[in-house]
Amino acid sequence: MKIGVLGAGQLGRMLALHGFPLGMRFRFFDPTAKGPANDLAEQHAEDYRSAGALKSFAQGLDAVTYEFENVPVESARLLAECVPHVFPPPEALEASQDRFAEKTLFNSLGIPTAPFCCVENVDALRGAVEQFGLPAILKTRRMGYDGKGQFVIRNESHIDEAFRELGGRNLILEGFVDFDRELSILAARNRSGQTVFYPLVENVHEGGILRVARAPAPNLTPAMQPHAEELATRVLNALNYDGVLAIELFEKHGNLVANEMACRVHNSGHWTIEGAETSQFENHLRAGLDYPLGSAHALGYTVMLNLIGTVPVVRDILSVKGAHLHLYNKAPKPGRKLGHITVVGENPEEREVRLQELMEVMGQEISNRS
Amino acid sequence: MKIGVLGAGQLGRMLALHGFPLGMRFRFFDPTAKGPANDLAEQHAEDYRSAGALKSFAQGLDAVTYEFENVPVESARLLAECVPHVFPPPEALEASQDRFAEKTLFNSLGIPTAPFCCVENVDALRGAVEQFGLPAILKTRRMGYDGKGQFVIRNESHIDEAFRELGGRNLILEGFVDFDRELSILAARNRSGQTVFYPLVENVHEGGILRVARAPAPNLTPAMQPHAEELATRVLNALNYDGVLAIELFEKHGNLVANEMACRVHNSGHWTIEGAETSQFENHLRAGLDYPLGSAHALGYTVMLNLIGTVPVVRDILSVKGAHLHLYNKAPKPGRKLGHITVVGENPEEREVRLQELMEVMGQEISNRS
């Protein structure tokens, strides 16, 4: 069984680490040579839009998936003609790549979002700001990630600047959602329709980048998990989805508003390697090959800490009780995700104690800026 | 950090799978091309006794370990001159490769074994049989594994045949140990002397090959775990050991007699991937690099089932609740270990239920022959 993966970053690397035990082998496709996944398998370093390169990549593959959300949909569609199966469905990838299509899909399924509209010129932007009020967030419809491609408009004098800075086309204005925290729900669905849900995760960002994830999220009301599962189910079924799907949610007093979705394994699911009975990586692969899914049950109270910009001293990290280190073999660079650490506590208190110990040995603090 | 591994079998494959997250990369050395580890990293397919090949292999490595117990000790010693560190110590490898040296070491440390003596001719064998009584087991001093290189002498008329069949030189006769079951203790010790112990494992063999391992072993008396740890500690300290050490033990009414040891990760420790807080593979690597060791605490009641000779239908295996599959990508062949399955139960009863379910979906039985 040979799986092709579009993208050769850390998500691909971890997919491979969890697919090898199932007897799978891997081939990666990523224009940037020597990606983190290339340590473990061959990589085709070609352009995503080269039909010839994609066809050569497809030779002998049993299935193709993606670990990078901005793979051109046309490339996924082309591969779907060359290999027995591409998952998640290219239609899902397409919807997730365009904030307007994504939020339109959510709303069509009765899933609440922030108010939003497309703005193609400054006058339309002014009108939308008037309608939604301030603050409001202007975003590029495509290619945004880790807080990039966004401008928070706090007063009207910033409207021109925001419009210019984001390139003046293919923009979407979103009304402000007053939320207490960000959560995410991860689900896996296989081709036969079997679905499992991981417990809701609480995500803390720093400079727009995920810094800490706690799973299960602290202080959940009893209704929130089933409600989040119900929202995710609508998306999974509407898209006839197979693979892992992540939906980021804003929470205010127990109410959930969808922000965006990722049609792939997700950073807020890295905790599942040690913290859940079956990792998101294994379940993503099981789902796409229509194998029975593994339990998504949490084994304890897990915290996942992203290592951003610098790699700490390995010895220090491993001195913390229960700390599991995952390095991606990437060159250090400010704002770059270089690895993560997971600790599974027996209770929520132990989780906080271990997190504190980790921060201390690294000489860092969680700033909690979003 | 680049680690060289002598041997490219499934143990090497699993070492790599658990070392990549720690930021390690791997290079394997194995005369048999395209070993199971070669799926994930480069392999030098050369003769273990070629100094030139070993020196080329050593280029740029930070440490070397072994996953095959019959690596020539001279090769390990040569590598120790070329790379910063070789682990476990070549002296330990040397002792473990010769049943006579191994049992002599055990006895010198006050660790009980079966009575044993070297036999170099048939007369000496007759004398030893007279001394130990029958049945007794004639074994080659070297290169025995999975029940190979052994002859159980049940009556005196078999003495000549046994001697001839095992080649007539470098043999050892072992007196019969009347035991209830085989256990194993796995320990990890790092270069600073930190030591952790996994819970005792109960091993069930079939045709001389490990078939089922249960961890923690059922029906342990309170004294047995600390006693086994104490025996292992003597060996670890005597050899100034670093890495994972496995000692196979015979148990009769709570008494422990050492059978043999392996200076590497061990089949009876595969359950640790899902069943312990830190896997034997990760702890072996942490130990050799003198990182702090991870907890060897069991997360539940685990059973590990070896897949021997044939690979079952993946879909069937994964339909069993909690089943984790590990395939080695080896060609099927009678008696060959092709993979294993692990299930972690919440209690000993659940462990047996899951094992039964696995046997049923595979249409197999555990014969319990040793």
XYZ file of C-alpha atoms in Angstrom:
740
model
C 0.000 0.000 0.000
C 1.692 3.206 -1.167
C 0.285 6.577 -0.187
C 1.103 9.830 -1.923
C 1.010 12.992 0.140
C 0.848 16.516 -1.280
C 3.065 18.586 0.980
C 6.137 17.287 2.817
C 5.962 19.283 6.035
C 5.655 18.088 9.613
C 2.090 16.905 9.091
C 3.285 14.616 6.294
C 6.172 13.470 8.442
C 3.810 12.469 11.238
C 1.382 10.833 8.794
C 4.241 8.636 7.608
C 5.396 7.810 11.144
C 1.893 6.567 11.917
C 1.250 4.907 8.566
C 4.364 2.733 8.386
C 3.081 0.446 11.180
C -0.066 -0.168 9.115
C 2.127 -1.463 6.316
C 1.952 1.694 4.229
C 4.744 3.328 2.334
C 4.891 6.955 1.305
C 5.843 9.334 -1.446
C 5.719 13.091 -0.949
C 5.207 15.953 -3.365
C 6.346 19.418 -2.341
C 7.966 22.199 -4.371
C 10.261 23.008 -1.430
C 12.991 20.367 -1.502
C 14.005 18.359 1.559
C 10.843 18.855 3.580
C 10.564 17.376 7.093
C 8.847 14.307 5.603
C 11.722 13.697 3.229
C 13.738 12.248 6.144
C 11.490 9.173 5.976
C 10.461 8.811 2.363
C 11.095 9.984 -1.176
C 10.012 13.469 -2.171
C 9.157 14.788 -5.619
C 10.210 18.452 -5.476
C 8.197 19.852 -8.362
C 5.626 22.519 -9.018
C 2.079 21.705 -7.836
C 0.782 22.901 -11.202
C 2.950 20.683 -13.379
C 0.658 18.006 -14.832
C 3.663 15.954 -15.937
C 5.201 16.002 -12.470
C 1.878 15.051 -10.875
C 1.420 12.146 -13.293
C 4.910 10.884 -12.577
C 4.236 11.247 -8.827
C 0.994 9.252 -9.194
C 2.724 6.182 -10.699
C 1.952 3.136 -8.533
C 0.190 5.016 -5.743
C -2.850 3.438 -4.100
C -4.184 6.695 -2.673
C -3.300 10.361 -2.365
C -3.972 12.780 0.471
C -2.800 16.287 1.368
C -1.094 17.729 4.367
C -0.941 21.280 2.979
C -4.209 23.175 2.733
C -3.284 25.359 -0.200
C -2.609 22.611 -2.717
C -4.261 23.730 -5.984
C -7.622 21.983 -6.246
C -6.963 21.332 -9.939
C -3.924 19.269 -8.917
C -6.005 17.179 -6.543
C -8.595 16.691 -9.303
C -5.956 15.660 -11.807
C -4.577 13.110 -9.354
C -8.075 11.764 -8.741
C -8.034 10.714 -12.408
C -4.678 8.922 -12.043
C -4.898 7.085 -8.700
C -7.620 4.873 -7.207
C -8.531 7.384 -4.489
C -7.869 10.952 -3.363
C -8.955 11.966 0.126
C -10.400 14.113 1.631
C -12.625 14.903 -1.382
C -11.224 17.707 -3.573
C -14.582 19.496 -3.160
C -13.882 19.758 0.572
C -10.400 21.103 -0.098
C -11.899 23.641 -2.482
C -14.451 24.876 0.055
C -11.829 25.165 2.786
C -9.477 27.251 0.642
C -11.869 30.135 0.156
C -13.171 31.862 3.279
C -16.278 32.965 1.425
C -17.139 29.484 0.116
C -16.338 27.996 3.526
C -18.583 30.335 5.516
C -21.307 30.039 2.887
C -21.151 26.263 3.296
C -21.319 26.548 7.089
C -24.352 28.850 6.933
C -26.095 26.649 4.376
C -25.825 23.821 6.913
C -27.193 25.985 9.719
C -23.780 26.393 11.340
C -23.391 29.911 12.742
C -20.424 32.052 11.688
C -19.442 35.692 12.062
C -21.343 37.912 9.612
C -19.312 38.142 6.396
C -19.372 39.545 2.894
C -17.088 39.825 -0.094
C -15.589 43.238 -0.747
C -14.155 44.035 -4.131
C -13.602 47.775 -3.702
C -13.170 50.361 -0.958
C -16.736 51.589 -1.219
C -18.075 48.069 -0.680
C -15.716 47.735 2.281
C -17.021 50.999 3.773
C -20.583 49.793 3.340
C -19.803 46.469 4.990
C -18.022 48.170 7.902
C -21.084 50.310 8.397
C -23.270 47.212 8.406
C -21.138 45.023 10.755
C -19.745 47.796 12.975
C -16.190 47.995 14.294
C -13.921 46.289 15.003
C -14.174 44.096 11.925
C -11.601 41.881 10.253
C -10.619 42.189 6.646
C -9.107 38.971 5.271
C -7.854 37.604 2.002
C -10.302 34.981 0.760
C -7.427 32.595 0.049
C -3.999 31.547 1.322
C -4.339 32.861 4.870
C -2.789 30.877 7.723
C -1.252 31.476 11.145
C -2.748 34.959 11.305
C -1.352 36.001 7.922
C -3.565 37.763 5.362
C -5.630 39.542 8.024
C -6.132 43.148 9.083
C -8.197 44.140 12.112
C -9.974 47.388 11.311
C -10.466 49.190 14.597
C -11.565 52.568 13.294
C -12.740 53.971 10.012
C -9.496 55.777 9.281
C -7.855 52.364 8.742
C -10.177 51.248 5.975
C -8.037 52.457 3.080
C -4.839 51.089 4.607
C -6.387 47.689 5.276
C -7.744 47.408 1.761
C -4.398 48.374 0.226
C -2.306 46.175 2.500
C -4.279 43.043 1.643
C -3.919 43.650 -2.085
C -7.299 45.195 -2.896
C -8.955 42.101 -4.378
C -10.558 38.817 -3.357
C -11.176 40.058 0.167
C -13.797 39.214 2.723
C -14.906 41.335 5.646
C -15.933 39.499 8.781
C -17.839 41.045 11.645
C -16.245 40.840 15.052
C -17.138 37.829 17.201
C -16.810 38.557 20.887
C -15.509 35.181 22.096
C -14.051 33.813 25.316
C -11.765 31.297 23.668
C -11.056 29.251 20.582
C -11.883 25.563 20.524
C -11.521 22.976 17.804
C -13.372 19.793 17.051
C -11.565 17.044 15.155
C -13.507 14.269 13.499
C -12.549 11.328 11.338
C -14.955 9.757 8.869
C -14.215 6.791 6.636
C -15.635 6.038 3.220
C -18.235 3.729 4.713
C -19.507 6.601 6.852
C -18.135 5.480 10.238
C -17.344 8.617 12.212
C -15.390 9.249 15.423
C -14.882 12.526 17.281
C -11.997 13.631 19.416
C -12.839 15.660 22.507
C -12.992 19.430 22.061
C -9.591 21.103 22.265
C -8.899 24.548 23.717
C -6.406 26.517 21.625
C -4.291 29.403 22.883
C -2.526 31.479 20.262
C 0.503 33.702 20.466
C 1.123 36.180 17.689
C -1.544 34.440 15.577
C 0.167 31.036 15.882
C -1.156 28.144 17.933
C 0.968 27.909 21.058
C -0.875 25.656 23.530
C -3.666 23.126 23.065
C -5.455 21.443 25.965
C -7.539 18.314 25.385
C -10.140 17.730 26.579
C -10.731 21.481 26.783
C -11.181 22.676 30.371
C -14.571 23.863 31.651
C -16.828 22.377 29.005
C -20.538 22.443 29.640
C -22.159 19.033 29.062
C -23.909 20.261 25.919
C -20.832 21.534 24.094
C -19.200 18.274 22.969
C -22.388 16.804 21.458
C -23.228 20.174 19.908
C -19.786 20.444 18.279
C -20.082 16.855 17.033
C -23.468 17.641 15.540
C -22.064 20.656 13.668
C -19.100 18.622 12.384
C -21.406 15.807 11.295
C -23.330 18.171 9.037
C -20.116 19.179 7.268
C -18.822 15.583 7.014
C -22.055 14.321 5.520
C -22.574 17.286 3.196
C -19.119 16.728 1.692
C -19.267 12.898 1.796
C -15.990 13.366 3.590
C -13.267 10.831 4.323
C -10.217 11.635 6.420
C -9.716 13.894 9.422
C -11.570 17.201 9.466
C -10.780 20.001 11.916
C -13.181 22.867 12.590
C -12.063 25.882 14.586
C -14.798 27.288 16.763
C -15.237 30.432 18.818
C -16.934 29.971 22.164
C -18.857 32.569 24.141
C -20.752 31.325 27.199
C -21.104 27.852 25.717
C -22.282 29.074 22.303
C -20.246 27.919 19.328
C -19.539 29.875 16.158
C -17.532 28.270 13.347
C -14.425 30.128 12.228
C -12.758 27.895 9.657
C -12.076 24.293 8.766
C -9.038 22.298 7.672
C -9.423 19.246 5.442
C -6.408 17.497 6.876
C -4.771 16.540 10.143
C -4.422 19.646 12.294
C -1.987 21.177 14.738
C -4.668 21.150 17.433
C -4.756 17.340 17.064
C -1.069 16.628 17.685
C -1.901 15.798 21.304
C -3.665 12.645 20.054
C -0.334 10.843 19.455
C 0.070 10.202 23.171
C -3.222 11.526 24.495
C -5.821 9.554 22.555
C -6.352 5.873 21.950
C -5.749 6.403 18.221
C -3.831 9.348 16.795
C -5.358 11.735 14.264
C -2.630 10.644 11.837
C -3.537 6.969 12.020
C -7.257 7.704 11.821
C -6.774 9.992 8.813
C -5.096 7.133 6.949
C -7.555 4.522 8.196
C -10.391 6.770 7.046
C -9.052 7.293 3.535
C -8.458 3.564 3.046
C -11.891 2.769 4.469
C -10.472 0.750 7.355
C -12.438 0.673 10.611
C -11.540 3.789 12.621
C -9.796 3.619 15.976
C -11.271 5.038 19.151
C -10.777 8.785 19.583
C -11.125 8.448 23.351
C -8.799 10.631 25.470
C -6.388 8.739 27.745
C -6.013 11.583 30.230
C -5.699 15.358 30.368
C -3.259 16.380 27.705
C -1.434 19.583 26.913
C 0.414 20.177 23.652
C 2.951 22.974 23.445
C 4.230 24.171 20.068
C 7.924 24.957 19.734
C 8.075 28.122 17.666
C 11.193 29.782 16.300
C 13.763 28.011 18.444
C 14.406 24.435 19.535
C 15.004 24.051 23.261
C 17.663 21.800 24.776
C 16.385 18.242 24.313
C 17.805 17.091 27.644
C 15.877 19.813 29.480
C 12.568 18.904 27.868
C 12.967 15.194 28.563
C 13.717 15.906 32.225
C 10.074 16.881 32.702
C 7.983 13.928 33.859
C 5.874 12.549 31.040
C 7.182 14.967 28.392
C 7.158 13.591 24.849
C 9.119 15.560 22.302
C 8.400 15.769 18.584
C 10.924 17.601 16.457
C 10.327 18.237 12.779
C 13.934 18.687 11.658
C 13.324 22.183 10.337
C 15.828 25.046 10.363
C 15.029 27.517 13.166
C 13.398 30.781 12.021
C 11.206 33.257 13.904
C 7.557 32.250 13.804
C 8.277 28.790 12.385
C 6.797 25.683 14.000
C 9.803 23.476 14.734
C 8.268 20.824 16.934
C 5.896 20.222 19.794
C 5.819 18.674 23.241
C 2.989 16.622 24.693
C 2.306 15.708 28.297
C -0.634 13.572 29.419
C -1.705 14.340 32.984
C -3.903 12.159 35.158
C -6.079 15.157 35.952
C -6.409 18.799 34.846
C -4.224 19.973 37.741
C -1.319 17.727 36.785
C -1.625 19.008 33.223
C -1.070 22.582 34.424
C 1.809 21.584 36.699
C 3.631 19.821 33.854
C 3.040 22.723 31.481
C 4.500 25.080 34.060
C 7.542 22.815 34.470
C 8.064 22.777 30.718
C 7.926 26.549 30.520
C 10.411 26.794 33.366
C 13.023 24.429 31.908
C 12.735 26.311 28.625
C 12.890 29.714 30.335
C 9.747 30.782 28.490
C 6.314 32.121 29.268
C 2.944 31.745 27.613
C 1.971 35.292 26.779
C -1.633 34.448 25.877
C -1.740 37.118 23.198
C -4.015 36.028 20.394
C 21.908 13.648 15.552
C 22.501 10.651 13.269
C 22.300 7.138 14.677
C 23.778 4.078 13.005
C 22.063 0.761 13.610
C 23.613 -2.645 12.957
C 20.803 -4.755 11.599
C 17.882 -3.450 9.533
C 15.079 -5.698 10.734
C 11.818 -4.806 12.440
C 13.572 -3.765 15.631
C 15.599 -1.221 13.673
C 12.460 -0.089 11.899
C 10.716 0.560 15.197
C 13.800 2.260 16.669
C 13.707 4.696 13.751
C 9.960 5.290 14.063
C 10.497 6.282 17.692
C 13.744 8.166 17.175
C 12.625 10.506 14.395
C 10.402 12.498 16.800
C 13.457 13.116 19.007
C 15.142 14.752 16.027
C 17.312 11.747 15.172
C 18.099 10.424 11.746
C 19.183 6.896 10.936
C 21.503 4.793 8.840
C 21.284 1.005 8.849
C 23.870 -1.687 8.187
C 22.687 -5.153 7.242
C 24.086 -7.670 4.765
C 20.557 -8.579 3.676
C 19.447 -5.802 1.347
C 16.123 -3.978 1.696
C 15.484 -4.806 5.338
C 12.265 -3.631 7.021
C 14.131 -0.553 8.309
C 15.209 0.403 4.807
C 11.680 1.704 4.142
C 12.519 4.655 6.403
C 16.224 5.270 6.039
C 19.333 4.417 4.038
C 20.833 0.948 4.394
C 24.415 -0.142 3.791
C 24.076 -3.729 2.589
C 27.581 -5.006 3.263
C 29.299 -7.755 5.180
C 29.496 -7.234 8.963
C 33.166 -8.230 8.815
C 34.217 -5.712 6.170
C 36.285 -3.068 7.966
C 36.083 -0.783 4.951
C 32.305 -1.024 4.811
C 32.019 -0.373 8.546
C 34.254 2.692 8.317
C 32.231 4.068 5.441
C 29.048 3.374 7.438
C 30.487 5.218 10.452
C 31.057 8.483 8.563
C 29.209 11.305 10.301
C 27.384 9.124 12.827
C 26.927 10.405 16.380
C 26.287 6.981 17.886
C 25.862 3.352 16.883
C 23.618 0.694 18.370
C 22.535 -2.813 17.329
C 19.184 -4.399 16.751
C 20.588 -7.813 15.803
C 22.153 -9.834 18.596
C 24.634 -11.737 16.482
C 26.563 -8.760 15.142
C 30.268 -9.723 15.362
C 31.695 -8.153 18.499
C 34.814 -7.171 16.578
C 32.622 -5.044 14.295
C 31.099 -3.255 17.288
C 34.602 -2.682 18.697
C 35.861 -1.313 15.395
C 32.935 1.090 15.245
C 33.640 2.196 18.811
C 36.942 3.539 17.492
C 35.249 5.457 14.661
C 32.148 7.024 16.261
C 31.653 8.973 19.504
C 29.635 6.206 21.172
C 28.530 2.602 20.701
C 25.763 1.258 22.908
C 25.035 -1.065 24.649
C 28.703 -1.750 25.519
C 30.345 -4.287 23.176
C 31.303 -6.298 26.300
C 27.625 -6.805 27.030
C 27.005 -7.899 23.446
C 29.898 -10.331 23.750
C 28.565 -11.891 26.947
C 25.069 -12.235 25.514
C 26.270 -14.013 22.367
C 27.775 -16.988 24.162
C 25.449 -19.014 26.377
C 28.374 -20.145 28.486
C 29.746 -16.633 29.095
C 26.229 -15.373 29.722
C 25.333 -17.973 32.344
C 28.767 -17.635 33.928
C 28.135 -13.893 34.236
C 24.708 -14.498 35.771
C 26.113 -16.942 38.337
C 29.025 -14.636 39.173
C 26.423 -12.006 40.098
C 24.470 -14.461 42.246
C 21.705 -14.797 39.655
C 20.428 -18.391 39.522
C 20.398 -20.281 36.220
C 19.860 -23.873 35.147
C 22.953 -26.016 35.804
C 25.163 -25.859 32.705
C 28.506 -26.983 31.355
C 30.423 -26.900 28.106
C 30.610 -30.137 26.162
C 33.268 -30.585 23.515
C 32.838 -34.315 22.854
C 30.254 -37.064 23.236
C 31.896 -38.505 26.344
C 31.742 -35.155 28.086
C 28.103 -34.894 27.020
C 27.357 -38.335 28.509
C 29.033 -37.332 31.749
C 27.069 -34.092 31.922
C 23.787 -35.867 31.201
C 24.554 -38.250 34.041
C 25.228 -35.303 36.329
C 22.154 -33.159 35.412
C 19.705 -36.006 34.708
C 17.163 -36.080 31.888
C 15.561 -34.336 30.218
C 18.396 -31.910 29.487
C 18.865 -29.410 26.672
C 21.866 -29.376 24.386
C 22.409 -25.976 22.759
C 24.908 -24.305 20.511
C 26.853 -21.759 22.525
C 26.311 -19.168 19.804
C 23.798 -18.022 17.188
C 20.709 -19.597 18.701
C 17.378 -17.762 18.492
C 13.656 -18.549 18.282
C 14.276 -22.117 19.451
C 16.918 -22.780 16.816
C 20.223 -24.466 17.766
C 18.612 -26.542 20.515
C 17.967 -30.258 21.086
C 15.969 -31.580 24.017
C 17.551 -34.876 25.087
C 14.776 -36.948 26.603
C 16.552 -40.274 26.850
C 20.117 -41.488 26.609
C 19.673 -43.024 23.180
C 19.380 -39.478 21.764
C 22.770 -38.293 22.984
C 24.701 -39.154 19.821
C 22.013 -37.743 17.547
C 21.813 -34.512 19.525
C 25.570 -34.046 19.475
C 25.753 -34.694 15.754
C 22.774 -32.528 14.857
C 24.156 -29.464 16.617
C 27.495 -29.779 14.868
C 29.597 -31.446 17.537
C 31.449 -28.366 18.791
C 30.944 -25.266 20.929
C 27.975 -26.787 22.688
C 26.545 -26.301 26.141
C 24.351 -28.721 28.075
C 21.750 -27.193 30.330
C 19.910 -29.060 33.042
C 16.139 -29.027 32.843
C 14.336 -26.272 34.734
C 10.843 -27.264 35.749
C 9.078 -23.942 35.274
C 5.503 -22.740 35.232
C 6.036 -19.993 32.722
C 8.517 -17.660 31.088
C 8.688 -14.033 32.113
C 10.927 -11.236 30.989
C 12.157 -8.103 32.660
C 13.102 -5.124 30.518
C 15.210 -2.338 31.910
C 16.702 0.818 30.465
C 19.805 2.457 31.896
C 21.441 5.628 30.616
C 25.110 6.555 30.720
C 24.587 8.595 33.870
C 23.232 5.492 35.600
C 19.533 6.417 35.694
C 17.556 3.185 35.440
C 13.892 2.408 34.776
C 12.151 -0.970 34.733
C 9.135 -2.077 32.769
C 6.694 -4.379 34.532
C 7.363 -8.115 34.201
C 5.990 -9.610 31.004
C 4.562 -13.122 30.620
C 5.662 -14.775 27.382
C 3.858 -17.626 25.660
C 5.743 -19.403 22.895
C 4.525 -21.463 19.987
C 6.999 -23.679 18.186
C 9.852 -21.937 19.995
C 8.748 -18.469 18.813
C 7.196 -15.828 21.021
C 3.501 -15.724 20.246
C 1.792 -13.776 23.044
C 3.121 -11.370 25.663
C 1.031 -10.006 28.519
C 2.183 -6.973 30.486
C 2.039 -6.612 33.375
C 2.261 -10.418 33.707
C -0.839 -11.892 35.358
C -0.676 -13.377 38.850
C 2.535 -11.796 40.095
C 3.340 -12.123 43.764
C 4.307 -8.768 45.327
C 7.940 -9.843 45.664
C 8.545 -10.795 42.057
C 8.799 -7.377 40.381
C 11.320 -5.960 42.893
C 13.235 -9.247 42.813
C 13.475 -9.204 39.011
C 14.543 -5.558 39.100
C 17.247 -6.395 41.613
C 18.617 -9.173 39.375
C 18.586 -6.895 36.339
C 20.302 -4.116 38.282
C 23.236 -6.414 39.020
C 23.724 -7.089 35.321
C 23.281 -3.432 34.318
C 25.803 -2.226 36.853
C 28.314 -5.014 36.233
C 28.380 -4.162 32.529
C 28.138 -0.367 33.016
C 25.273 -0.784 30.612
C 23.446 1.813 28.561
C 20.407 1.006 26.454
C 17.552 -1.437 26.915
C 18.376 -4.842 28.398
C 15.959 -7.776 28.336
C 16.388 -10.799 30.603
C 14.258 -13.892 30.067
C 13.349 -15.614 33.292
C 11.776 -18.938 34.193
C 9.285 -18.822 37.036
C 8.302 -21.671 39.340
C 6.132 -20.795 42.337
C 7.462 -17.229 42.383
C 11.122 -18.234 42.108
C 13.043 -16.736 39.222
C 15.817 -18.411 37.238
C 17.592 -16.475 34.472
C 17.546 -18.047 31.029
C 19.193 -15.542 28.705
C 19.568 -11.867 28.028
C 19.358 -9.623 24.972
C 21.399 -6.433 24.741
C 18.845 -4.647 22.610
C 15.175 -3.876 22.394
C 13.216 -7.104 22.633
C 10.115 -8.684 21.168
C 8.620 -9.023 24.660
C 8.810 -5.209 24.896
C 6.811 -4.334 21.780
C 3.721 -3.842 23.955
C 5.380 -0.704 25.370
C 4.585 1.324 22.220
C 0.953 1.692 23.279
C 1.044 0.078 26.713
C 3.716 2.061 28.569
C 4.266 5.747 29.119
C 7.516 5.552 27.124
C 8.276 2.828 24.572
C 11.312 0.568 24.865
C 12.483 1.986 21.525
C 12.458 5.575 22.722
C 14.084 4.673 26.026
C 16.812 2.658 24.285
C 17.742 5.740 22.259
C 17.385 8.118 25.200
C 19.641 5.811 27.229
C 22.412 5.644 24.648
C 22.439 9.411 24.209
C 22.358 9.921 27.973
C 19.064 11.780 27.892
C 16.780 11.489 30.931
C 14.750 8.281 30.602
C 10.988 8.284 30.265
C 8.670 6.545 32.681
C 8.276 2.786 32.110
C 4.909 2.821 33.841
C 2.190 0.611 32.298
C -0.920 2.440 31.059
C -3.200 -0.560 31.403
C -3.270 -4.318 30.860
C -1.675 -4.999 27.546
C -1.454 -8.032 25.298
C 0.906 -8.266 22.340
C 0.288 -10.895 19.689
C 2.982 -11.757 17.165
C 1.946 -12.312 13.559
C 3.969 -15.287 12.386
C 4.148 -16.661 8.862
C 1.111 -14.923 7.430
C -0.327 -11.424 7.537
C -4.010 -11.318 8.393
C -6.536 -9.041 6.686
C -5.813 -5.536 7.977
C -9.480 -4.572 7.996
C -10.316 -7.538 10.234
C -7.626 -6.676 12.776
C -8.620 -3.027 12.964
C -12.243 -3.983 13.554
C -11.274 -5.189 17.040
C -11.709 -2.437 19.630
C -8.369 -0.948 20.648
C -6.290 -3.089 18.266
C -3.073 -1.438 17.081
C -1.360 -3.091 14.166
C 2.365 -3.056 13.434
C 3.469 -4.558 10.143
C 7.136 -4.943 9.281
C 6.839 -5.105 5.492
C 8.477 -8.542 5.290
C 7.640 -11.234 2.764
C 5.486 -13.970 4.330
C 7.324 -17.204 5.143
C 6.540 -19.943 7.682
C 7.968 -19.116 11.097
C 8.823 -15.530 10.183
C 7.718 -12.650 12.417
C 5.795 -10.350 10.082
C 4.184 -7.982 12.531
C 2.417 -7.712 15.832
C -0.831 -6.446 17.300
C -1.213 -4.665 20.622
C -4.342 -4.070 22.674
C -4.382 -2.201 25.975
C -7.233 -3.302 28.233
C -8.545 -1.412 31.233
C -8.293 -4.571 33.317
C -6.973 -8.130 32.913
C -10.403 -9.412 31.889
C -10.727 -6.925 29.035
C -7.251 -7.951 27.877
C -8.384 -11.577 27.504
C -11.629 -10.607 25.778
C -9.769 -8.536 23.191
C -7.199 -11.275 22.614
C -10.016 -13.747 22.028
C -11.650 -11.363 19.562
C -8.375 -10.993 17.692
C -7.946 -14.749 17.435
C -11.498 -15.066 16.169
C -11.258 -12.463 13.409
C -8.022 -14.111 12.298
C -9.499 -17.607 12.525
C -6.532 -18.692 14.653
C -5.892 -20.271 18.009
C -3.113 -19.952 20.535
C -1.771 -23.473 20.860
C 0.350 -22.730 23.931
C 3.025 -25.228 22.866
C 6.395 -24.006 24.033
